[in-house]
mmCIF file of C-alpha atoms and ligand atoms in Angstrom:
data_model
loop_
_atom_site.group_PDB
_atom_site.id
_atom_site.type_symbol
_atom_site.label_atom_id
_atom_site.label_comp_id
_atom_site.label_asym_id
_atom_site.label_seq_id
_atom_site.Cartn_x
_atom_site.Cartn_y
_atom_site.Cartn_z
ATOM 1 C CA UNK A 1 3.304 -13.419 30.900
ATOM 2 C CA UNK A 2 1.524 -11.352 28.262
ATOM 3 C CA UNK A 3 -1.742 -13.256 28.821
ATOM 4 C CA UNK A 4 -1.418 -12.625 32.547
ATOM 5 C CA UNK A 5 -0.830 -8.908 32.014
ATOM 6 C CA UNK A 6 -3.760 -8.733 29.589
ATOM 7 C CA UNK A 7 -5.973 -10.328 32.264
ATOM 8 C CA UNK A 8 -4.842 -7.829 34.881
ATOM 9 C CA UNK A 9 -5.420 -4.927 32.465
ATOM 10 C CA UNK A 10 -8.887 -6.182 31.554
ATOM 11 C CA UNK A 11 -9.773 -6.384 35.263
ATOM 12 C CA UNK A 12 -8.676 -2.785 35.819
ATOM 13 C CA UNK A 13 -9.975 -1.471 32.474
ATOM 14 C CA UNK A 14 -12.732 -3.831 31.357
ATOM 15 C CA UNK A 15 -14.050 -3.530 27.810
ATOM 16 C CA UNK A 16 -17.200 -1.389 27.788
ATOM 17 C CA UNK A 17 -20.070 -0.836 25.379
ATOM 18 C CA UNK A 18 -19.173 2.260 23.348
ATOM 19 C CA UNK A 19 -22.610 3.771 23.818
ATOM 20 C CA UNK A 20 -23.991 2.849 27.239
ATOM 21 C CA UNK A 21 -20.652 1.975 28.943
ATOM 22 C CA UNK A 22 -21.897 -1.393 30.206
ATOM 23 C CA UNK A 23 -19.072 -3.886 30.783
ATOM 24 C CA UNK A 24 -18.842 -6.380 27.924
ATOM 25 C CA UNK A 25 -16.520 -9.327 27.190
ATOM 26 C CA UNK A 26 -13.362 -8.351 25.276
ATOM 27 C CA UNK A 27 -13.976 -9.513 21.740
ATOM 28 C CA UNK A 28 -12.862 -8.615 18.253
ATOM 29 C CA UNK A 29 -16.410 -7.942 17.041
ATOM 30 C CA UNK A 30 -18.813 -5.108 17.765
ATOM 31 C CA UNK A 31 -17.893 -3.230 20.949
ATOM 32 C CA UNK A 32 -21.533 -3.089 22.013
ATOM 33 C CA UNK A 33 -23.642 -4.663 24.724
ATOM 34 C CA UNK A 34 -26.475 -6.974 23.647
ATOM 35 C CA UNK A 35 -29.093 -4.208 23.902
ATOM 36 C CA UNK A 36 -27.088 -1.660 21.852
ATOM 37 C CA UNK A 37 -26.107 -4.287 19.294
ATOM 38 C CA UNK A 38 -29.791 -4.980 18.585
ATOM 39 C CA UNK A 39 -30.201 -1.336 17.590
ATOM 40 C CA UNK A 40 -27.266 -1.334 15.208
ATOM 41 C CA UNK A 41 -27.142 -2.059 11.461
ATOM 42 C CA UNK A 42 -24.021 -1.113 9.495
ATOM 43 C CA UNK A 43 -24.493 1.330 6.586
ATOM 44 C CA UNK A 44 -22.334 -0.739 4.224
ATOM 45 C CA UNK A 45 -21.139 0.282 0.761
ATOM 46 C CA UNK A 46 -21.976 3.634 -0.836
ATOM 47 C CA UNK A 47 -21.088 5.065 -4.228
ATOM 48 C CA UNK A 48 -18.229 7.549 -3.532
ATOM 49 C CA UNK A 49 -19.621 9.809 -6.281
ATOM 50 C CA UNK A 50 -23.370 9.991 -5.572
ATOM 51 C CA UNK A 51 -23.791 8.292 -2.137
ATOM 52 C CA UNK A 52 -26.136 5.644 -3.593
ATOM 53 C CA UNK A 53 -26.218 2.508 -1.399
ATOM 54 C CA UNK A 54 -24.553 -0.464 -3.095
ATOM 55 C CA UNK A 55 -23.960 -4.118 -2.362
ATOM 56 C CA UNK A 56 -20.301 -5.215 -1.938
ATOM 57 C CA UNK A 57 -18.315 -5.255 -5.218
ATOM 58 C CA UNK A 58 -21.128 -3.481 -7.113
ATOM 59 C CA UNK A 59 -20.483 -0.400 -9.274
ATOM 60 C CA UNK A 60 -22.771 2.587 -9.562
ATOM 61 C CA UNK A 61 -24.057 3.831 -12.893
ATOM 62 C CA UNK A 62 -22.554 7.284 -12.217
ATOM 63 C CA UNK A 63 -19.015 6.018 -11.641
ATOM 64 C CA UNK A 64 -16.281 7.699 -13.716
ATOM 65 C CA UNK A 65 -14.218 5.466 -16.033
ATOM 66 C CA UNK A 66 -11.086 5.894 -13.925
ATOM 67 C CA UNK A 67 -12.359 6.519 -10.409
ATOM 68 C CA UNK A 68 -9.731 7.612 -7.924
ATOM 69 C CA UNK A 69 -11.859 6.050 -5.180
ATOM 70 C CA UNK A 70 -13.043 2.609 -6.172
ATOM 71 C CA UNK A 71 -15.439 1.892 -3.318
ATOM 72 C CA UNK A 72 -16.532 3.324 -0.021
ATOM 73 C CA UNK A 73 -17.585 1.462 3.116
ATOM 74 C CA UNK A 74 -19.199 3.242 6.081
ATOM 75 C CA UNK A 75 -19.941 1.711 9.443
ATOM 76 C CA UNK A 76 -22.655 4.068 10.684
ATOM 77 C CA UNK A 77 -24.680 7.184 9.974
ATOM 78 C CA UNK A 78 -23.205 10.218 11.728
ATOM 79 C CA UNK A 79 -26.151 10.883 14.038
ATOM 80 C CA UNK A 80 -27.266 10.698 17.656
ATOM 81 C CA UNK A 81 -24.718 8.955 19.888
ATOM 82 C CA UNK A 82 -22.152 8.806 17.082
ATOM 83 C CA UNK A 83 -21.796 12.584 17.096
ATOM 84 C CA UNK A 84 -21.092 12.544 20.784
ATOM 85 C CA UNK A 85 -18.688 9.606 20.542
ATOM 86 C CA UNK A 86 -16.604 10.998 17.683
ATOM 87 C CA UNK A 87 -16.598 14.472 19.177
ATOM 88 C CA UNK A 88 -15.174 13.117 22.430
ATOM 89 C CA UNK A 89 -12.677 11.037 20.500
ATOM 90 C CA UNK A 90 -11.354 13.927 18.415
ATOM 91 C CA UNK A 91 -11.683 17.001 20.551
ATOM 92 C CA UNK A 92 -11.467 15.688 24.106
ATOM 93 C CA UNK A 93 -8.489 13.401 23.582
ATOM 94 C CA UNK A 94 -10.406 10.177 24.272
ATOM 95 C CA UNK A 95 -7.930 8.208 22.209
ATOM 96 C CA UNK A 96 -8.920 4.896 23.825
ATOM 97 C CA UNK A 97 -11.967 5.012 21.492
ATOM 98 C CA UNK A 98 -9.684 4.428 18.479
ATOM 99 C CA UNK A 99 -9.015 0.786 19.262
ATOM 100 C CA UNK A 100 -12.621 -0.493 19.466
ATOM 101 C CA UNK A 101 -13.580 1.598 16.413
ATOM 102 C CA UNK A 102 -10.715 0.244 14.305
ATOM 103 C CA UNK A 103 -11.350 -3.327 15.401
ATOM 104 C CA UNK A 104 -15.064 -2.936 14.730
ATOM 105 C CA UNK A 105 -14.513 -1.598 11.215
ATOM 106 C CA UNK A 106 -12.103 -4.468 10.567
ATOM 107 C CA UNK A 107 -14.571 -6.987 11.938
ATOM 108 C CA UNK A 108 -17.398 -5.776 9.638
ATOM 109 C CA UNK A 109 -15.156 -5.696 6.548
ATOM 110 C CA UNK A 110 -13.730 -9.110 7.402
ATOM 111 C CA UNK A 111 -17.243 -10.548 7.761
ATOM 112 C CA UNK A 112 -18.134 -9.353 4.238
ATOM 113 C CA UNK A 113 -15.340 -11.511 2.807
ATOM 114 C CA UNK A 114 -14.378 -8.919 0.214
ATOM 115 C CA UNK A 115 -10.776 -9.189 -1.010
ATOM 116 C CA UNK A 116 -8.248 -7.731 1.403
ATOM 117 C CA UNK A 117 -6.061 -4.743 0.457
ATOM 118 C CA UNK A 118 -2.250 -4.859 0.379
ATOM 119 C CA UNK A 119 -2.038 -1.852 2.661
ATOM 120 C CA UNK A 120 -4.161 0.118 5.120
ATOM 121 C CA UNK A 121 -3.405 3.856 4.878
ATOM 122 C CA UNK A 122 -4.817 6.649 7.064
ATOM 123 C CA UNK A 123 -5.872 10.088 5.817
ATOM 124 C CA UNK A 124 -3.110 12.250 7.335
ATOM 125 C CA UNK A 125 -3.438 15.439 9.354
ATOM 126 C CA UNK A 126 -1.155 18.427 8.877
ATOM 127 C CA UNK A 127 1.623 18.103 11.458
ATOM 128 C CA UNK A 128 0.512 21.284 13.276
ATOM 129 C CA UNK A 129 -3.035 19.934 13.657
ATOM 130 C CA UNK A 130 -1.720 16.574 14.848
ATOM 131 C CA UNK A 131 0.504 18.277 17.397
ATOM 132 C CA UNK A 132 -2.419 20.338 18.665
ATOM 133 C CA UNK A 133 -4.731 17.287 18.925
ATOM 134 C CA UNK A 134 -2.034 14.963 20.214
ATOM 135 C CA UNK A 135 -2.844 12.233 17.725
ATOM 136 C CA UNK A 136 -4.329 11.518 14.322
ATOM 137 C CA UNK A 137 -7.752 9.981 14.939
ATOM 138 C CA UNK A 138 -7.829 8.279 11.524
ATOM 139 C CA UNK A 139 -4.371 6.769 11.971
ATOM 140 C CA UNK A 140 -5.354 5.158 15.255
ATOM 141 C CA UNK A 141 -8.490 3.647 13.702
ATOM 142 C CA UNK A 142 -6.478 2.507 10.653
ATOM 143 C CA UNK A 143 -3.832 0.807 12.810
ATOM 144 C CA UNK A 144 -6.371 -1.301 14.678
ATOM 145 C CA UNK A 145 -8.324 -2.004 11.522
ATOM 146 C CA UNK A 146 -5.120 -3.258 9.835
ATOM 147 C CA UNK A 147 -4.288 -5.420 12.839
ATOM 148 C CA UNK A 148 -7.774 -6.960 12.822
ATOM 149 C CA UNK A 149 -7.565 -7.790 9.116
ATOM 150 C CA UNK A 150 -3.904 -8.877 9.457
ATOM 151 C CA UNK A 151 -2.941 -6.414 6.718
ATOM 152 C CA UNK A 152 0.081 -4.088 6.748
ATOM 153 C CA UNK A 153 -0.465 -0.545 8.052
ATOM 154 C CA UNK A 154 1.536 2.232 6.430
ATOM 155 C CA UNK A 155 1.055 6.036 6.511
ATOM 156 C CA UNK A 156 1.676 6.476 2.797
ATOM 157 C CA UNK A 157 0.296 10.005 2.562
ATOM 158 C CA UNK A 158 1.515 13.316 3.894
ATOM 159 C CA UNK A 159 -0.570 16.467 4.311
ATOM 160 C CA UNK A 160 1.615 19.413 3.341
ATOM 161 C CA UNK A 161 -1.115 22.046 3.012
ATOM 162 C CA UNK A 162 -2.566 23.686 6.074
ATOM 163 C CA UNK A 163 -6.310 23.771 5.488
ATOM 164 C CA UNK A 164 -9.290 25.248 7.280
ATOM 165 C CA UNK A 165 -11.598 22.889 9.158
ATOM 166 C CA UNK A 166 -14.030 21.481 6.586
ATOM 167 C CA UNK A 167 -16.915 21.510 9.073
ATOM 168 C CA UNK A 168 -18.338 24.955 8.341
ATOM 169 C CA UNK A 169 -17.642 24.986 4.592
ATOM 170 C CA UNK A 170 -19.951 24.367 1.646
ATOM 171 C CA UNK A 171 -19.315 21.516 -0.787
ATOM 172 C CA UNK A 172 -17.420 23.655 -3.314
ATOM 173 C CA UNK A 173 -15.418 25.441 -0.609
ATOM 174 C CA UNK A 174 -14.444 22.074 0.844
ATOM 175 C CA UNK A 175 -13.100 20.957 -2.507
ATOM 176 C CA UNK A 176 -11.138 24.158 -2.930
ATOM 177 C CA UNK A 177 -9.843 24.031 0.641
ATOM 178 C CA UNK A 178 -8.491 20.471 0.388
ATOM 179 C CA UNK A 179 -7.279 20.731 -3.227
ATOM 180 C CA UNK A 180 -3.676 19.491 -3.625
ATOM 181 C CA UNK A 181 -3.296 19.178 0.140
ATOM 182 C CA UNK A 182 -1.748 15.693 0.103
ATOM 183 C CA UNK A 183 1.438 14.195 -1.249
ATOM 184 C CA UNK A 184 3.002 10.770 -1.323
ATOM 185 C CA UNK A 185 5.198 9.716 1.618
ATOM 186 C CA UNK A 186 6.586 6.544 0.094
ATOM 187 C CA UNK A 187 6.512 4.542 -3.109
ATOM 188 C CA UNK A 188 3.539 2.901 -4.747
ATOM 189 C CA UNK A 189 3.992 -0.315 -6.686
ATOM 190 C CA UNK A 190 1.736 -0.394 -9.722
ATOM 191 C CA UNK A 191 -1.460 -2.281 -8.946
ATOM 192 C CA UNK A 192 -1.092 -1.882 -5.169
ATOM 193 C CA UNK A 193 -4.489 -2.076 -3.476
ATOM 194 C CA UNK A 194 -5.005 0.359 -0.641
ATOM 195 C CA UNK A 195 -7.710 0.744 1.963
ATOM 196 C CA UNK A 196 -7.789 4.450 2.798
ATOM 197 C CA UNK A 197 -9.242 5.167 6.236
ATOM 198 C CA UNK A 198 -10.902 8.273 7.670
ATOM 199 C CA UNK A 199 -13.209 8.924 10.612
ATOM 200 C CA UNK A 200 -16.095 10.875 9.039
ATOM 201 C CA UNK A 201 -17.240 11.123 5.417
ATOM 202 C CA UNK A 202 -19.411 14.124 4.550
ATOM 203 C CA UNK A 203 -19.085 15.362 0.971
ATOM 204 C CA UNK A 204 -16.133 13.051 0.314
ATOM 205 C CA UNK A 205 -13.794 15.894 -0.790
ATOM 206 C CA UNK A 206 -11.037 14.844 1.605
ATOM 207 C CA UNK A 207 -11.165 11.132 0.883
ATOM 208 C CA UNK A 208 -11.338 11.614 -2.881
ATOM 209 C CA UNK A 209 -8.486 14.137 -2.851
ATOM 210 C CA UNK A 210 -6.290 11.778 -0.794
ATOM 211 C CA UNK A 211 -7.284 8.834 -3.011
ATOM 212 C CA UNK A 212 -6.363 10.832 -6.120
ATOM 213 C CA UNK A 213 -2.705 11.042 -5.033
ATOM 214 C CA UNK A 214 -2.475 7.260 -4.580
ATOM 215 C CA UNK A 215 -4.490 6.562 -7.723
ATOM 216 C CA UNK A 216 -2.323 8.846 -9.869
ATOM 217 C CA UNK A 217 0.680 6.739 -8.816
ATOM 218 C CA UNK A 218 -0.991 3.509 -9.915
ATOM 219 C CA UNK A 219 -2.811 2.288 -6.783
ATOM 220 C CA UNK A 220 -6.344 0.920 -6.630
ATOM 221 C CA UNK A 221 -7.972 2.711 -3.720
ATOM 222 C CA UNK A 222 -10.918 1.640 -1.556
ATOM 223 C CA UNK A 223 -12.211 3.815 1.267
ATOM 224 C CA UNK A 224 -13.461 2.902 4.734
ATOM 225 C CA UNK A 225 -14.901 5.342 7.236
ATOM 226 C CA UNK A 226 -16.498 5.075 10.636
ATOM 227 C CA UNK A 227 -19.363 7.494 10.026
ATOM 228 C CA UNK A 228 -21.181 8.813 6.996
ATOM 229 C CA UNK A 229 -22.757 12.249 7.387
ATOM 230 C CA UNK A 230 -25.467 12.673 4.749
ATOM 231 C CA UNK A 231 -26.499 16.144 5.880
ATOM 232 C CA UNK A 232 -24.288 18.619 4.006
ATOM 233 C CA UNK A 233 -24.797 18.193 0.313
ATOM 234 C CA UNK A 234 -24.346 21.619 -1.221
HETATM 235 ZN ZN1 ZN B 301 -24.754 -0.671 25.300
HETATM 236 ZN ZN1 ZN B 302 -23.077 6.793 -8.028
#
């Protein structure tokens, strides 16, 4: 029955290329048509402290001895059609974009054959912001990512501080704005490995601050984001 319903749904709402909207077969991989896929190369791993590009499992020379964020994976550079896509997703309630993005991120990480985390955790929104937006964009991505990797999803963090939007702030103001904004919403077993998920990574203040809470309770935290925005660096 479920297979039948899935077939009916895919006839009414066929899977489409995220960028040019061409109908594509429903698959767990990249949600792109053949032409758009040719244009796409994932960003991969970056140092969460200096943005230097790294190969999987590599450490950067600048890394602190006890990094709160152990690694960072980004799918794409935040440019051109990505700006449009993520803007529509976040601010125009196009929540259907969350599923292909989460599955895509999961597909790329799965293909790298790096060790899987125990838990996939989204960067939370303050409840007022989530109410206003109708959903947490990172949570939706994280859910589908977890499903793709067959790893447990759990919203282990809570955002208790109401912050300003980071978009218009400088690097130091971003840090100040997000400082001590998150708290734990569950228990962390020592040595737990967590994949912390967000939509966009700019200066990394948010992801590092969220990672710090998990790290200070004994977790090993990796980060995964859809888009890396290299433009604001001071
Ligand atoms: Zn396309
Ligand atoms: Zn570095």
